[in-house]
Amino acid sequence: MLAAPTGSATALDEPDLGHHGDAEATPGLVDLAVNVRRAPMPDWLADPITAALGDLAAYPDPAPARAAVAHRHGRPPEEVLLTAGAAEGFVLIARALSGVRRPVVVHPQFTEPEAALRAAGHRVDRLLLDPADGFRLDPARVPDDADLVMIGNPTNPTSVLHPAHTIAALARPGRVLVVDEAFADTTAAPGVDGEPESLAARRDLPGLVVVRSLTKTWGLAGLRIGYLLGDAALLARFAAAQPLWAVSTPALAAATACAAPAAVAAERAIAAELAADRDHLVARLSGLPGVRVAGRPAAAFVLIHVAGAAGVRERLRAHGWAVRRGDTFPGLGPDWLRIAVRDPGTTDAFIETLARILEA
């Protein structure tokens, strides 16, 4: 389904694009609403961040971090733009591409790409994927005249990981293809050394821009560090819309540390452990009557359909658990909830509470 264009004003029946999981995770609740890993920060990451505090009198120099990130993804430094989190990247894209005629956002997905486009004055078409089909993407459904296409992979909130060749089929001359890979580092697949289905190293696709974040695996939401990967000329347009010194010195130190080979290896090990924890969560959820897990989850969260989800969410809060409401994502509705993957002990305690609520 291709929804009607939406303008800069929000209609009364429009989803709240500005709502995010942190609004659910109020103090005192077990947080299954925010998809950020909570493990202690390793010394190889904490030490450079701490050391950077001694350099705050100098303006930030992004060159070393830019080179480190470029090396990680097999690109020259001019094909990397460091940003204050992935969210800033969406704002830069929306502002710099003021001349696009038909931007299309594939939903359900993270709402900030569309919110940034609308704030910049764009009228947005929504391509709504079908839950009955596991939220899978058919590239043929994207209009031929779309000159900007934005999609997540793996997609928040569905946790669907689209095949790389399916996403790549959307690229063409005259179109900017923005792929949000903020959760790519949380994915793993047997027999795959790196991130399955990632396009981060692809330099042959016209107009491709990959958005990345270091927030999720390394617990850096408060530090604000991400980056864009793409054609140097295109990234230069985005950089021209960016404020001076947008990325702080501690955030740059984190980017450099997280791009090191040892950090990438640690990230892969964490992703494999996460996959096992996710399988446990999916198995426990699948055993509950009336609960349906959407698609084949591949990221740090799982989307479920359950009748009366709004009431279920409120009862979970009353019992000490925070989960993410789904009705603020275009293409979903009041019967959807997103649940973050946690360790098996936390999952089991959550399932026991959810089961009692569903039986009541």
CSV table of N, CA and C in Angstrom, one decimal, residues 58 67 104 127 153 160 162 173-174 180 254 263 265 273 290 296 299 320 342 350 355:
chain,number,residue,atom,x,y,z
A,58,ALA,N,40.5,22.3,23.1
A,58,ALA,CA,40.7,22.4,21.6
A,58,ALA,C,39.5,22.0,20.9
A,67,ALA,N,39.1,8.7,9.4
A,67,ALA,CA,40.0,7.7,8.8
A,67,ALA,C,39.8,6.3,9.3
A,104,VAL,N,10.1,8.9,-0.8
A,104,VAL,CA,9.3,7.8,-0.3
A,104,VAL,C,10.0,7.2,0.9
A,127,LEU,N,5.3,4.1,1.8
A,127,LEU,CA,5.1,2.8,1.3
A,127,LEU,C,5.0,1.9,2.5
A,153,ASN,N,17.4,-1.2,7.6
A,153,ASN,CA,17.8,-2.6,7.4
A,153,ASN,C,18.9,-2.9,8.4
A,160,VAL,N,12.9,-6.9,10.9
A,160,VAL,CA,13.1,-7.6,9.6
A,160,VAL,C,14.5,-7.2,9.0
A,162,HIS,N,16.1,-7.3,5.5
A,162,HIS,CA,15.9,-7.5,4.1
A,162,HIS,C,17.2,-8.0,3.4
A,173,PRO,N,20.4,5.6,-11.0
A,173,PRO,CA,20.9,7.0,-11.3
A,173,PRO,C,19.7,8.0,-11.1
A,174,GLY,N,20.0,9.1,-10.5
A,174,GLY,CA,19.0,10.1,-10.2
A,174,GLY,C,18.2,9.9,-9.0
A,180,ASP,N,19.0,2.9,6.5
A,180,ASP,CA,19.3,3.1,7.9
A,180,ASP,C,19.8,1.8,8.5
A,254,ALA,N,35.4,7.8,20.8
A,254,ALA,CA,34.6,6.6,20.7
A,254,ALA,C,34.5,6.0,19.3
A,263,ALA,N,37.6,-4.2,18.3
A,263,ALA,CA,36.3,-3.8,18.7
A,263,ALA,C,35.3,-4.4,17.8
A,265,ALA,N,35.6,-7.3,16.3
A,265,ALA,CA,35.5,-8.7,16.6
A,265,ALA,C,34.6,-8.8,17.9
A,273,GLU,N,25.8,-13.6,20.6
A,273,GLU,CA,25.2,-13.9,21.9
A,273,GLU,C,23.8,-13.3,21.9
A,290,GLY,N,-2.5,-16.0,21.9
A,290,GLY,CA,-2.9,-14.7,21.4
A,290,GLY,C,-1.7,-13.8,21.0
A,296,ARG,N,10.6,-12.6,10.8
A,296,ARG,CA,11.8,-13.3,11.4
A,296,ARG,C,12.7,-12.3,12.0
A,299,ALA,N,17.2,-8.4,14.8
A,299,ALA,CA,17.9,-7.3,15.5
A,299,ALA,C,17.8,-7.4,17.0
A,320,GLY,N,5.7,-3.1,36.6
A,320,GLY,CA,7.2,-2.8,36.6
A,320,GLY,C,7.9,-3.0,35.3
A,342,ARG,N,16.7,-9.0,25.9
A,342,ARG,CA,17.6,-8.9,27.1
A,342,ARG,C,18.1,-10.4,27.4
A,350,PHE,N,10.0,-11.5,32.5
A,350,PHE,CA,9.0,-10.7,31.8
A,350,PHE,C,7.9,-11.6,31.2
A,355,ALA,N,2.3,-13.4,30.8
A,355,ALA,CA,1.4,-14.6,30.7
A,355,ALA,C,0.3,-14.3,31.8
